[in-house]
Coordinates of C-alpha atoms and ligand atoms in Angstrom, one line a residue:
Chain A
X875 CA 13.4 -42.6 -86.0
X876 CA 12.0 -45.3 -83.8
X877 CA 8.3 -44.6 -83.1
X878 CA 6.0 -46.4 -80.8
X879 CA 2.4 -46.1 -81.8
X880 CA -0.2 -46.6 -79.1
X881 CA -3.3 -48.5 -80.3
X882 CA -6.5 -48.5 -78.2
X883 CA -8.9 -51.3 -77.2
X884 CA -12.4 -50.6 -76.0
X885 CA -15.5 -52.7 -75.3
X886 CA -13.7 -55.7 -76.7
X887 CA -12.5 -54.2 -79.9
X888 CA -9.3 -52.7 -81.3
X889 CA -10.1 -49.2 -82.4
X890 CA -9.4 -48.2 -85.9
X891 CA -7.7 -44.9 -85.0
X892 CA -4.2 -46.4 -85.0
X893 CA -4.4 -46.3 -88.8
X894 CA -4.1 -42.6 -88.4
X895 CA -1.0 -43.0 -86.3
X896 CA 0.4 -45.1 -89.1
X897 CA -0.1 -42.3 -91.6
X898 CA 1.7 -39.9 -89.3
X899 CA 4.6 -42.3 -88.9
X900 CA 4.8 -42.7 -92.7
X901 CA 4.8 -38.9 -93.2
X902 CA 7.7 -38.6 -90.8
X903 CA 9.4 -41.6 -92.4
X904 CA 9.7 -43.2 -89.0
X905 CA 10.0 -46.9 -88.1
X906 CA 6.8 -47.7 -86.3
X907 CA 6.2 -50.4 -83.7
X908 CA 2.9 -50.9 -82.0
X909 CA 1.8 -51.1 -78.3
X910 CA -1.6 -52.3 -77.2
X911 CA -3.3 -53.8 -74.2
X912 CA -5.9 -56.1 -75.7
X913 CA -7.1 -59.7 -76.1
X914 CA -3.8 -61.6 -76.5
X915 CA -5.6 -64.0 -78.9
X916 CA -6.7 -61.3 -81.3
X917 CA -3.9 -58.6 -81.7
X918 CA -4.3 -56.1 -84.6
X919 CA -2.7 -56.9 -87.9
X920 CA 0.6 -55.0 -88.0
X921 CA 3.7 -55.8 -89.9
X922 CA 6.4 -55.4 -87.3
X923 CA 6.9 -55.5 -83.5
X924 CA 3.7 -55.5 -81.4
X925 CA 4.2 -55.0 -77.7
X926 CA 1.2 -56.8 -76.3
X927 CA -0.2 -56.9 -72.8
X928 CA -3.3 -58.9 -71.7
X929 CA -6.4 -56.9 -71.2
X930 CA -7.8 -59.6 -68.9
X931 CA -5.0 -58.7 -66.4
X932 CA -4.6 -55.0 -67.0
X933 CA -8.2 -53.9 -67.9
X934 CA -9.3 -51.6 -70.7
X935 CA -8.7 -48.6 -68.4
X936 CA -5.9 -48.6 -65.8
X937 CA -3.5 -45.7 -66.2
X938 CA -1.2 -47.1 -63.6
X939 CA -0.4 -50.5 -65.2
X940 CA -0.7 -49.2 -68.7
X941 CA 1.9 -46.5 -67.9
X942 CA 4.3 -49.1 -66.6
X943 CA 3.7 -51.5 -69.5
X944 CA 4.1 -48.7 -72.1
X945 CA 7.3 -47.4 -70.5
X946 CA 8.7 -50.9 -70.6
X947 CA 7.9 -51.0 -74.4
X948 CA 9.5 -47.6 -74.9
X949 CA 12.6 -48.7 -73.1
X950 CA 12.9 -52.0 -75.1
X951 CA 12.2 -50.3 -78.4
X952 CA 14.5 -47.3 -77.8
X953 CA 11.6 -45.2 -79.1
X954 CA 12.3 -41.5 -79.7
X955 CA 8.7 -40.8 -80.3
X956 CA 5.6 -42.1 -78.6
X957 CA 2.5 -41.5 -80.7
X958 CA -1.1 -41.5 -79.3
X959 CA -4.4 -40.5 -80.7
X960 CA -5.8 -37.3 -79.1
X961 CA -8.6 -39.3 -77.6
X962 CA -10.0 -40.0 -74.1
X963 CA -7.4 -42.9 -73.9
X964 CA -4.5 -40.9 -75.4
X965 CA -4.9 -37.6 -73.4
X966 CA -5.3 -39.5 -70.2
X967 CA -2.2 -41.7 -70.6
X968 CA 0.2 -39.5 -72.6
X969 CA 1.1 -37.0 -69.8
X970 CA 2.0 -39.9 -67.5
X971 CA 4.4 -41.2 -70.1
X972 CA 5.8 -37.7 -70.9
X973 CA 6.6 -37.0 -67.2
X974 CA 8.2 -40.4 -66.6
X975 CA 10.5 -39.8 -69.7
X976 CA 11.1 -36.1 -69.0
X977 CA 9.7 -35.7 -72.5
X978 CA 7.8 -32.9 -74.2
X979 CA 4.2 -33.8 -74.9
X980 CA 2.7 -32.0 -77.9
X981 CA -1.0 -32.3 -77.8
X982 CA -3.5 -32.5 -80.6
X983 CA -1.1 -32.3 -83.5
X984 CA -2.8 -31.4 -86.8
X985 CA 0.2 -31.3 -89.1
X986 CA 4.0 -31.4 -89.2
X987 CA 5.9 -28.6 -90.9
X988 CA 9.7 -28.7 -91.2
X989 CA 9.9 -31.0 -88.2
X990 CA 7.8 -28.9 -86.0
X991 CA 4.3 -29.8 -84.9
X992 CA 1.3 -27.6 -85.5
X993 CA -1.5 -27.6 -82.9
X994 CA -4.7 -25.6 -82.6
X995 CA -5.0 -22.8 -80.1
X996 CA -7.9 -20.6 -78.8
X997 CA -10.7 -22.9 -79.8
X998 CA -9.1 -23.5 -83.3
X999 CA -9.1 -19.8 -84.1
X1000 CA -5.3 -19.8 -84.1
X1001 CA -2.5 -22.3 -84.8
X1002 CA 0.7 -22.8 -82.8
X1003 CA 3.9 -24.2 -84.1
X1004 CA 5.8 -26.1 -81.4
X1005 CA 9.3 -27.6 -81.2
X1006 CA 10.2 -30.4 -78.8
X1007 CA 13.4 -29.7 -76.7
X1008 CA 13.6 -33.2 -75.2
X1009 CA 15.3 -36.4 -76.4
X1010 CA 12.0 -38.3 -76.5
X1011 CA 8.8 -36.7 -77.7
X1012 CA 5.3 -37.7 -76.9
X1013 CA 2.6 -36.6 -79.4
X1014 CA -1.2 -36.9 -79.5
X1015 CA -2.8 -36.6 -82.9
X1016 CA -6.0 -34.8 -83.6
X1017 CA -8.6 -37.2 -84.8
X1018 CA -9.0 -37.0 -88.6
X1019 CA -5.9 -34.8 -89.1
X1020 CA -3.9 -37.7 -90.7
X1021 CA -5.9 -39.8 -93.1
X1022 CA -6.0 -43.3 -92.0
X1023 CA -3.7 -45.7 -93.7
X1024 CA -4.2 -49.5 -93.6
X1025 CA -1.2 -51.4 -92.3
X1026 CA 0.8 -53.2 -95.0
X1027 CA 0.5 -57.0 -95.0
X1028 CA 3.3 -58.8 -93.3
X1029 CA 4.1 -60.9 -90.3
X1030 CA 3.9 -59.4 -86.8
X1031 CA 6.5 -60.1 -84.1
X1032 CA 4.6 -60.3 -80.9
X1033 CA 6.4 -59.2 -77.8
X1034 CA 4.4 -60.1 -74.7
X1035 CA 4.6 -57.6 -71.8
X1036 CA 4.0 -58.3 -68.1
X1037 CA 4.6 -56.1 -65.0
X1038 CA 3.6 -56.1 -61.3
X1039 CA 1.4 -53.4 -60.3
X1040 CA -0.8 -52.5 -57.3
X1041 CA -3.1 -50.1 -59.1
X1042 CA -5.1 -47.5 -57.2
X1043 CA -7.7 -47.4 -60.1
X1044 CA -10.7 -49.7 -60.2
X1045 CA -12.4 -49.8 -63.6
X1046 CA -16.0 -50.8 -63.1
X1047 CA -17.3 -50.9 -66.6
X1048 CA -19.1 -48.8 -69.2
X1049 CA -22.3 -46.9 -69.3
X1050 CA -23.8 -46.2 -72.7
X1051 CA -26.0 -43.1 -73.4
X1052 CA -29.6 -44.0 -73.7
X1053 CA -30.7 -43.9 -77.4
X1054 CA -33.1 -41.1 -78.1
X1055 CA -36.2 -40.2 -80.0
X1056 CA -34.9 -39.0 -83.3
X1057 CA -32.2 -40.4 -85.5
X1058 CA -30.4 -37.3 -86.9
X1059 CA -28.5 -39.6 -89.2
X1060 CA -31.6 -39.9 -91.4
X1061 CA -32.5 -36.2 -91.7
X1062 CA -31.8 -34.5 -95.0
X1063 CA -31.6 -31.1 -93.3
X1064 CA -30.3 -30.4 -89.8
X1065 CA -30.4 -26.9 -88.2
X1066 CA -28.3 -26.8 -85.1
X1067 CA -28.4 -24.5 -82.1
X1068 CA -25.2 -23.4 -80.5
X1069 CA -24.5 -21.4 -77.4
X1070 CA -25.1 -18.3 -79.5
X1071 CA -28.8 -18.8 -79.1
X1072 CA -28.3 -17.2 -75.6
X1073 CA -31.4 -18.6 -73.8
X1074 CA -33.5 -21.7 -73.9
X1075 CA -36.5 -19.9 -75.4
X1076 CA -34.5 -19.4 -78.6
X1077 CA -34.3 -23.1 -79.3
X1078 CA -37.8 -22.5 -80.8
X1079 CA -36.2 -20.2 -83.5
X1080 CA -34.0 -23.1 -84.6
X1081 CA -36.7 -25.7 -84.3
X1082 CA -39.1 -23.6 -86.4
X1083 CA -36.5 -23.1 -89.1
X1084 CA -35.8 -26.8 -89.2
X1085 CA -39.5 -27.4 -89.7
X1086 CA -39.7 -24.9 -92.5
X1087 CA -36.9 -26.8 -94.2
X1088 CA -38.6 -30.1 -93.5
X1089 CA -35.6 -31.2 -91.4
X1090 CA -34.6 -31.9 -87.8
X1091 CA -32.9 -29.7 -85.3
X1092 CA -29.7 -30.5 -83.5
X1093 CA -27.4 -28.8 -81.0
X1094 CA -23.9 -28.2 -79.9
X1095 CA -22.7 -29.5 -76.6
X1096 CA -23.2 -26.5 -74.3
X1097 CA -26.8 -26.3 -75.3
X1098 CA -27.2 -30.0 -74.4
X1099 CA -25.2 -29.6 -71.2
X1100 CA -27.5 -26.8 -70.1
X1101 CA -30.4 -29.1 -70.8
X1102 CA -32.0 -26.8 -73.3
X1103 CA -32.1 -29.7 -75.8
X1104 CA -32.0 -33.5 -75.3
X1105 CA -28.7 -35.3 -75.5
X1106 CA -29.8 -37.4 -78.5
X1107 CA -29.8 -34.2 -80.6
X1108 CA -26.1 -33.4 -79.8
X1109 CA -23.8 -33.4 -82.8
X1110 CA -20.1 -34.1 -82.4
X1111 CA -17.5 -36.5 -81.0
X1112 CA -19.5 -37.2 -78.0
X1113 CA -22.8 -37.1 -79.7
X1114 CA -24.0 -38.1 -83.2
X1115 CA -22.1 -38.0 -86.5
X1116 CA -24.3 -36.7 -89.3
X1117 CA -23.9 -36.0 -93.0
X1118 CA -27.1 -34.3 -94.2
X1119 CA -27.7 -32.5 -97.5
X1120 CA -27.8 -29.2 -95.6
X1121 CA -26.4 -28.4 -92.2
X1122 CA -27.1 -25.0 -90.7
X1123 CA -24.9 -24.1 -87.7
X1124 CA -26.6 -21.3 -85.8
X1125 CA -24.5 -19.6 -83.1
X1126 CA -21.9 -22.4 -83.2
X1127 CA -18.2 -21.5 -83.2
X1128 CA -17.0 -24.6 -84.9
X1129 CA -14.8 -26.4 -82.3
X1130 CA -13.1 -29.5 -83.6
X1131 CA -15.3 -31.8 -81.5
X1132 CA -18.4 -30.3 -83.2
X1133 CA -16.9 -30.3 -86.7
X1134 CA -16.0 -34.0 -86.2
X1135 CA -19.7 -34.7 -86.1
X1136 CA -20.9 -32.7 -89.2
X1137 CA -18.0 -32.0 -91.5
X1138 CA -19.2 -34.6 -94.0
X1139 CA -22.4 -32.6 -94.6
X1140 CA -22.9 -31.8 -98.3
X1141 CA -23.6 -28.1 -97.8
X1142 CA -22.9 -26.1 -94.7
X1143 CA -24.4 -22.7 -93.8
X1144 CA -23.2 -20.9 -90.7
X1145 CA -25.0 -18.0 -89.0
X1146 CA -22.7 -16.2 -86.7
X1147 CA -21.9 -12.7 -85.5
X1148 CA -18.2 -13.4 -85.4
X1149 CA -16.6 -13.3 -88.9
X1150 CA -13.6 -15.1 -87.6
X1151 CA -15.4 -18.1 -86.0
X1152 CA -13.7 -21.3 -87.1
X1153 CA -16.9 -22.7 -88.5
X1154 CA -16.2 -20.3 -91.4
X1155 CA -13.4 -22.6 -92.4
X1156 CA -15.7 -25.4 -93.4
X1157 CA -18.9 -23.4 -94.2
X1158 CA -20.0 -23.0 -97.8
X1159 CA -21.9 -19.9 -96.8
X1160 CA -21.3 -17.8 -93.7
X1161 CA -24.2 -15.4 -92.9
X1162 CA -22.9 -12.6 -90.7
X1163 CA -25.9 -11.8 -88.6
X1164 CA -27.5 -12.0 -85.2
X1165 CA -29.4 -15.3 -85.3
X1166 CA -32.2 -13.9 -83.2
X1167 CA -33.1 -11.5 -86.0
X1168 CA -32.1 -13.5 -89.0
X1169 CA -33.7 -16.9 -88.2
X1170 CA -37.3 -15.7 -87.9
X1171 CA -37.1 -13.7 -91.1
X1172 CA -35.6 -16.6 -93.0
X1173 CA -38.2 -19.0 -91.6
X1174 CA -41.0 -16.7 -92.7
X1175 CA -39.6 -16.3 -96.2
X1176 CA -39.1 -20.1 -96.5
X1177 CA -42.7 -20.7 -95.7
X1178 CA -43.7 -18.7 -98.7
X1179 CA -41.3 -20.4 -101.1
Chain B
X1060 CA -11.2 -32.3 -46.0
X1061 CA -8.7 -30.1 -47.7
X1062 CA -9.6 -29.3 -51.3
X1063 CA -7.5 -27.6 -54.0
X1064 CA -8.9 -26.2 -57.3
X1065 CA -6.7 -24.9 -60.1
X1066 CA -7.9 -22.3 -62.4
X1067 CA -6.7 -20.4 -65.4
X1068 CA -7.7 -17.0 -66.7
X1069 CA -8.3 -17.1 -70.4
X1070 CA -9.6 -14.6 -73.0
X1071 CA -13.2 -14.8 -74.2
X1072 CA -12.9 -17.0 -77.3
X1073 CA -15.2 -14.7 -79.2
X1074 CA -12.5 -11.9 -78.9
X1075 CA -10.7 -10.6 -81.9
X1076 CA -7.2 -12.0 -81.4
X1077 CA -4.0 -10.2 -82.4
X1078 CA -0.6 -11.9 -82.5
X1079 CA 1.8 -10.5 -80.0
X1080 CA 4.9 -8.6 -81.2
X1081 CA 7.2 -11.6 -80.6
X1082 CA 5.0 -13.7 -82.8
X1083 CA 4.7 -16.5 -80.3
X1084 CA 1.5 -15.8 -78.4
X1085 CA -1.6 -13.5 -78.6
X1086 CA -1.5 -9.9 -77.6
X1087 CA -3.3 -9.8 -74.2
X1088 CA -3.9 -6.0 -74.4
X1089 CA -7.5 -5.5 -75.6
X1090 CA -9.0 -8.8 -74.6
X1091 CA -11.9 -9.6 -72.2
X1092 CA -10.9 -12.3 -69.7
X1093 CA -12.8 -14.9 -67.9
X1094 CA -12.4 -18.2 -65.9
X1095 CA -11.4 -21.0 -68.2
X1096 CA -14.7 -22.8 -68.9
X1097 CA -13.5 -26.2 -67.8
X1098 CA -12.2 -24.8 -64.5
X1099 CA -15.6 -23.3 -63.7
X1100 CA -16.8 -26.9 -63.5
X1101 CA -13.9 -27.7 -61.2
X1102 CA -14.7 -24.8 -58.9
X1103 CA -18.4 -25.8 -58.7
X1104 CA -17.5 -29.5 -58.0
X1105 CA -15.2 -28.4 -55.2
X1106 CA -17.9 -26.3 -53.6
X1107 CA -20.5 -29.1 -53.9
X1108 CA -18.1 -31.5 -52.3
X1109 CA -17.7 -29.1 -49.4
X1110 CA -21.4 -28.7 -49.1
X1111 CA -21.8 -32.5 -49.0
X1112 CA -19.1 -33.2 -46.4
X1113 CA -19.1 -30.0 -44.4
X1114 CA -16.0 -29.1 -42.4
X1115 CA -13.9 -28.6 -45.5
X1116 CA -11.6 -25.9 -46.7
X1117 CA -11.2 -25.0 -50.4
X1118 CA -8.1 -23.3 -51.8
X1119 CA -8.3 -21.9 -55.3
X1120 CA -4.9 -21.4 -57.0
X1121 CA -4.2 -19.4 -60.2
X1122 CA -1.0 -18.6 -61.9
X1123 CA -0.8 -15.3 -63.8
X1124 CA -0.5 -11.5 -63.8
X1125 CA -2.4 -9.1 -61.5
X1126 CA -5.6 -9.4 -63.5
X1127 CA -6.2 -13.1 -62.6
X1128 CA -7.3 -11.8 -59.1
X1129 CA -10.6 -10.8 -60.7
X1130 CA -11.3 -14.4 -61.7
X1131 CA -10.2 -15.6 -58.3
X1132 CA -12.7 -13.3 -56.6
X1133 CA -15.4 -14.9 -58.6
X1134 CA -14.3 -18.4 -57.5
X1135 CA -14.2 -17.1 -53.9
X1136 CA -17.7 -15.7 -54.3
X1137 CA -18.8 -19.2 -55.7
X1138 CA -17.7 -20.7 -52.4
X1139 CA -13.9 -21.2 -52.3
X1140 CA -12.5 -20.3 -48.9
X1141 CA -9.1 -18.8 -49.8
X1142 CA -7.1 -17.9 -52.9
X1143 CA -3.4 -18.3 -53.7
X1144 CA -2.4 -16.1 -56.5
X1145 CA 1.0 -17.2 -58.0
X1146 CA 2.1 -13.9 -59.5
X1147 CA 3.7 -14.5 -62.9
X1148 CA 3.6 -11.8 -65.6
X1149 CA 4.2 -14.2 -68.5
X1150 CA 2.7 -17.5 -67.7
X1151 CA 2.3 -18.2 -71.4
X1152 CA 6.1 -18.6 -71.7
X1153 CA 5.8 -21.7 -69.6
X1154 CA 4.8 -25.1 -71.0
X1155 CA 2.5 -27.6 -69.4
X1156 CA 5.3 -29.3 -67.5
X1157 CA 6.6 -26.0 -66.1
X1158 CA 3.1 -25.0 -65.0
X1159 CA 2.4 -28.4 -63.4
X1160 CA 5.7 -28.2 -61.6
X1161 CA 4.7 -24.9 -59.9
X1162 CA 1.3 -26.2 -58.8
X1163 CA 2.9 -29.4 -57.5
X1164 CA 5.5 -27.4 -55.6
X1165 CA 2.7 -25.5 -53.9
X1166 CA 0.6 -28.6 -53.1
X1167 CA 3.4 -30.8 -51.9
X1168 CA 3.3 -31.1 -48.1
X1169 CA 0.0 -29.3 -47.8
X1170 CA -1.9 -32.6 -47.8
X1171 CA -4.8 -31.9 -50.0
X1172 CA -7.3 -34.7 -50.0
X1173 CA -8.9 -33.8 -53.3
X1174 CA -7.7 -31.7 -56.2
X1175 CA -9.8 -30.5 -59.1
X1176 CA -8.6 -28.9 -62.4
X1177 CA -10.2 -28.4 -65.8
X1178 CA -9.5 -31.0 -68.4
X1179 CA -7.8 -28.4 -70.6
X1180 CA -7.6 -24.7 -71.1
X1181 CA -9.5 -23.0 -73.9
X1182 CA -6.5 -21.1 -75.2
X1183 CA -3.6 -23.5 -75.0
X1184 CA -5.6 -26.7 -75.0
X1185 CA -2.8 -29.1 -74.0
X1186 CA -4.9 -31.1 -71.6
X1187 CA -1.9 -32.1 -69.6
X1188 CA -1.5 -29.9 -66.5
X1189 CA -4.0 -31.8 -64.3
X1190 CA -2.7 -35.3 -64.9
X1191 CA 0.9 -34.0 -64.6
X1192 CA 0.2 -32.5 -61.2
X1193 CA -1.4 -35.8 -60.0
X1194 CA 1.6 -37.8 -61.2
X1195 CA 4.1 -35.4 -59.7
X1196 CA 2.4 -35.7 -56.4
X1197 CA 2.0 -39.5 -56.7
X1198 CA -1.8 -39.3 -56.6
X1199 CA -4.3 -41.2 -58.7
X1200 CA -5.6 -38.8 -61.4
X1201 CA -8.6 -39.4 -63.6
X1202 CA -9.2 -37.1 -66.6
X1203 CA -12.4 -35.9 -68.3
X1204 CA -15.0 -36.6 -65.7
X1205 CA -18.6 -35.9 -66.3
X1206 CA -19.9 -37.4 -63.1
X1207 CA -18.5 -37.3 -59.6
X1208 CA -19.5 -38.8 -56.3
X1209 CA -17.7 -39.0 -53.0
X1210 CA -18.8 -42.1 -51.1
X1211 CA -17.4 -40.9 -47.8
X1212 CA -14.5 -42.9 -46.4
X1213 CA -12.3 -41.1 -49.0
X1214 CA -13.6 -43.2 -51.9
X1215 CA -14.6 -41.6 -55.2
X1216 CA -16.7 -43.0 -58.1
X1217 CA -16.4 -40.9 -61.2
X1218 CA -17.5 -41.3 -64.8
X1219 CA -15.0 -40.5 -67.6
X1220 CA -16.5 -39.4 -70.9
X1221 CA -15.3 -41.4 -73.9
X1222 CA -16.0 -40.9 -77.6
X1223 CA -19.6 -41.5 -78.8
X1224 CA -21.2 -40.7 -75.5
X1225 CA -19.9 -43.8 -73.7
X1226 CA -18.8 -43.4 -70.1
X1227 CA -16.2 -45.4 -68.1
X1228 CA -17.0 -45.8 -64.4
X1229 CA -13.9 -45.6 -62.3
X1230 CA -13.3 -45.8 -58.6
X1231 CA -10.3 -44.4 -56.8
X1232 CA -9.4 -43.8 -53.2
X1233 CA -8.3 -40.4 -52.1
X1234 CA -6.2 -38.3 -52.0
X1235 CA -6.8 -38.0 -55.7
X1236 CA -7.0 -35.6 -58.6
X1237 CA -9.8 -35.1 -61.2
X1238 CA -9.8 -33.1 -64.4
X1239 CA -13.3 -31.8 -65.1
X1240 CA -15.1 -32.0 -68.5
X1241 CA -17.9 -29.7 -69.8
X1242 CA -21.3 -30.6 -68.4
X1243 CA -20.0 -32.1 -65.1
X1244 CA -22.4 -29.8 -63.3
X1245 CA -24.1 -26.4 -63.7
X1246 CA -21.7 -23.8 -62.2
X1247 CA -23.6 -21.4 -59.9
X1248 CA -23.8 -17.6 -60.3
X1249 CA -22.3 -15.9 -57.3
X1250 CA -25.0 -14.1 -55.3
X1251 CA -24.6 -10.5 -54.2
X1252 CA -24.1 -11.3 -50.5
X1253 CA -21.5 -13.9 -51.5
X1254 CA -19.7 -11.4 -53.7
X1255 CA -19.6 -9.1 -50.6
X1256 CA -18.4 -11.9 -48.4
X1257 CA -15.7 -12.9 -50.9
X1258 CA -14.1 -9.5 -50.5
X1259 CA -13.1 -10.4 -47.0
X1260 CA -11.6 -13.8 -47.9
X1261 CA -7.9 -14.4 -47.8
X1262 CA -6.2 -13.9 -51.2
X1263 CA -2.5 -14.5 -50.8
X1264 CA 0.1 -13.6 -53.5
X1265 CA 3.1 -15.7 -53.9
X1266 CA 5.9 -14.7 -56.4
X1267 CA 6.3 -17.4 -59.0
X1268 CA 10.1 -17.6 -58.4
X1269 CA 9.3 -19.3 -55.0
X1270 CA 7.7 -22.2 -56.7
X1271 CA 9.1 -22.5 -60.3
X1272 CA 11.3 -25.4 -61.1
X1273 CA 13.1 -26.5 -64.2
X1274 CA 12.7 -24.9 -67.6
X1275 CA 10.5 -25.9 -70.6
X1276 CA 10.7 -29.1 -72.5
X1277 CA 9.0 -27.5 -75.5
X1278 CA 9.1 -24.2 -77.2
X1279 CA 6.4 -22.3 -79.1
X1280 CA 8.0 -21.2 -82.3
X1281 CA 5.1 -19.3 -83.7
X1282 CA 1.4 -18.5 -83.2
X1283 CA -0.5 -17.8 -86.4
X1284 CA -3.9 -17.6 -88.0
X1285 CA -4.9 -20.6 -90.1
X1286 CA -5.1 -19.9 -93.8
X1287 CA -8.6 -19.3 -95.0
X1288 CA -9.4 -22.2 -97.2
X1289 CA -11.5 -20.0 -99.5
X1290 CA -14.6 -21.2 -101.4
X1291 CA -16.8 -20.2 -98.5
X1292 CA -19.0 -17.2 -99.3
X1293 CA -19.5 -14.4 -96.7
X1294 CA -22.9 -12.8 -96.7
X1295 CA -23.2 -9.4 -95.0
X1296 CA -25.9 -6.8 -95.0
X1297 CA -29.6 -6.2 -94.2
X1298 CA -31.5 -9.1 -92.7
X1299 CA -34.3 -9.4 -95.3
X1300 CA -31.7 -9.3 -98.2
X1301 CA -29.5 -11.8 -96.4
X1302 CA -32.5 -14.2 -96.2
X1303 CA -33.3 -13.7 -99.9
X1304 CA -29.7 -14.3 -100.9
X1305 CA -29.4 -17.4 -98.8
X1306 CA -32.7 -18.9 -100.3
X1307 CA -31.4 -18.2 -103.8
X1308 CA -28.2 -20.0 -103.0
X1309 CA -30.0 -23.0 -101.4
X1310 CA -32.1 -23.3 -104.6
X1311 CA -29.1 -23.2 -106.8
X1312 CA -26.6 -25.3 -104.8
X1313 CA -28.8 -27.8 -103.0
X1314 CA -31.9 -29.9 -103.6
X1315 CA -33.5 -29.2 -100.2
X1316 CA -35.9 -26.6 -101.5
X1317 CA -36.9 -28.7 -104.5
Ligands
FAD852 C1 -13.6 -34.3 -75.1 C2 -14.6 -33.2 -75.6 C3 -15.7 -33.7 -76.3 C4 -16.6 -32.7 -76.9 N1 -17.7 -33.2 -77.6 C5 -18.5 -32.3 -78.2 C6 -19.6 -32.7 -79.0 O1 -19.9 -33.8 -79.2 N2 -20.3 -31.7 -79.6 C7 -20.1 -30.4 -79.5 O2 -20.8 -29.5 -80.1 N3 -19.1 -29.9 -78.7 C8 -18.3 -30.8 -78.0 N4 -17.3 -30.4 -77.2 C9 -17.2 -29.0 -76.8 C10 -16.5 -28.1 -77.9 O3 -15.1 -28.1 -77.6 C11 -17.0 -26.7 -77.8 O4 -16.9 -26.2 -76.5 C12 -18.5 -26.5 -78.2 O5 -18.7 -27.2 -79.4 C13 -18.9 -25.1 -78.3 O6 -20.2 -25.0 -78.6 P1 -20.8 -23.7 -79.3 O7 -20.1 -23.5 -80.6 O8 -22.3 -23.8 -79.3 O9 -20.4 -22.5 -78.3 P2 -19.3 -21.4 -78.4 O10 -18.0 -21.9 -78.7 O11 -19.4 -20.6 -77.1 O12 -19.7 -20.5 -79.6 C14 -20.9 -19.7 -79.7 C15 -20.9 -19.0 -81.0 O13 -22.1 -18.3 -81.2 C16 -21.8 -17.0 -81.8 N5 -22.8 -16.1 -81.4 C17 -23.0 -15.5 -80.2 N6 -24.1 -14.8 -80.2 C18 -24.7 -14.9 -81.4 C19 -25.9 -14.4 -82.0 N7 -26.7 -13.6 -81.4 N8 -26.1 -14.7 -83.3 C20 -25.3 -15.5 -84.0 N9 -24.1 -16.0 -83.5 C21 -23.9 -15.7 -82.2 C22 -20.4 -16.7 -81.3 O14 -19.8 -15.8 -82.2 C23 -19.7 -18.1 -81.3 O15 -19.1 -18.3 -82.5 C24 -16.4 -31.3 -76.6 C25 -15.3 -30.9 -75.9 C26 -14.4 -31.9 -75.4 C27 -13.2 -31.4 -74.7

């Protein structure tokens, strides 16, 4: 099967996530080619055809021209599958390609079983097995689901792409989040507050427990969005990635974007009232309890240890 | 300005899910339902845009069975002006392309200046419908926005959220579509007077057959619970005992209490 893998380029760099797309292609025994809009003088190493468009002309974000360029590559390659990362670039561009090709798009693929894709449903509590009914299939792959595989060494065949486009999008540049007061990456213990804390006053329960464990406190996104906790304490894809000796997730369901930021922790304890919360999948210990009752008691006992 | 907001009714994610008899979706029977979280940000942004510009009209659209009207009433109480309920008893049988086709069929010819959707639904999570609707209507569509401003003159500056907390600043000229990400704003709670007023707002029901187009391009074969990986220990019981047990485990398995 001819596969076109879509690599990403951001802030002047080729992102490494296309190595996960390669692993996916290998698993399906497909013949991969690569598409990327990047610096034409520094294309990624890839043994095969690289469809290359110039980022100086088409910008790092411009769904209009990128769609047309990618469709041109799909056409020339006769690709039966177009493979993206399920990322801010991938989920923005993929549906535009799927519609133009009349193709099924299967989002956030975590595995392939007997030719069908498996994707998460209901905040990762469930899995859905999906079959494409169209000639061409577009997939976006969940970050981390296919372990990255470095490209083999070999010569690339560069195929330059150019199109005419009057884009309605003006990409004006990037804004980087202001760096904050604590570096969670350095903490040996992190106790994180999730939406299950219920109200801002309860952040103190989590902060107190973190102090008793001589660690720092962190938070899931809704707690940060509600401005109960500063952004620099957010753990996850759009926050910090941490790997402490102990991570305690209090009132956190365990959405993939949160897990992405903490799953390398050495020991994970979850405190949750829902036995089926997906955090249970990676927790070493799941304490089934109301955190409002459990945390103060635990903190008190730890102080006496 | 004419504004459209698209909204989905989803189960509370803390619900106990059961697989439906056909094995392809969850059983909707005993679930508590709410507005898809991402769509609440969409509703709020639409209302804020109207408050900024004045002289605007917001239509909220939802596809689903009779129960979705409850959620639509909340959106009307938050400040939408009218509701269009596309009555469909089994919307989960339709894939993202089919759902987008229905919305686009409704929006076509109605000249909306600005359309908001959530970036994804909490249950299906495809993250496709918004962008597809934009493309079907030939409008610029920007996904995953965490910041929105309308500069008058039909120009919008939005910020897309990227991995690692970086944001991309993008400008488009309307009419345009935006898919809303968590944290875009703080959705308001409807006040009692607004809940009363919402009861008098127009809530039109349209049978889905009037708008539906082609069939699905993909098929759900099976919905299932992931295998429990095992290894994880579940602690249940009285609070003080739980705390003692956990401390014992931490002493044994980690070095953090050393
Ligand atoms: C592009 C994108 C990027 C994202 N980036 C991030 C990110 O960087 N970080 C992040 O965290 N999220 C991120 N998210 C959001 C993520 O998908 C989830 O919505 C979020 O992680 C949920 O946070 P939560 O677990 O605190 O809340 P919920 O999912 O609402 O879970 C609350 C949990 O608390 C439990 N609970 C309720 N009451 C109690 C109680 N009294 N005692 C104990 N437990 C209780 C519930 O059972 C539930 O499991 C992102 C989403 C997207 C789409």
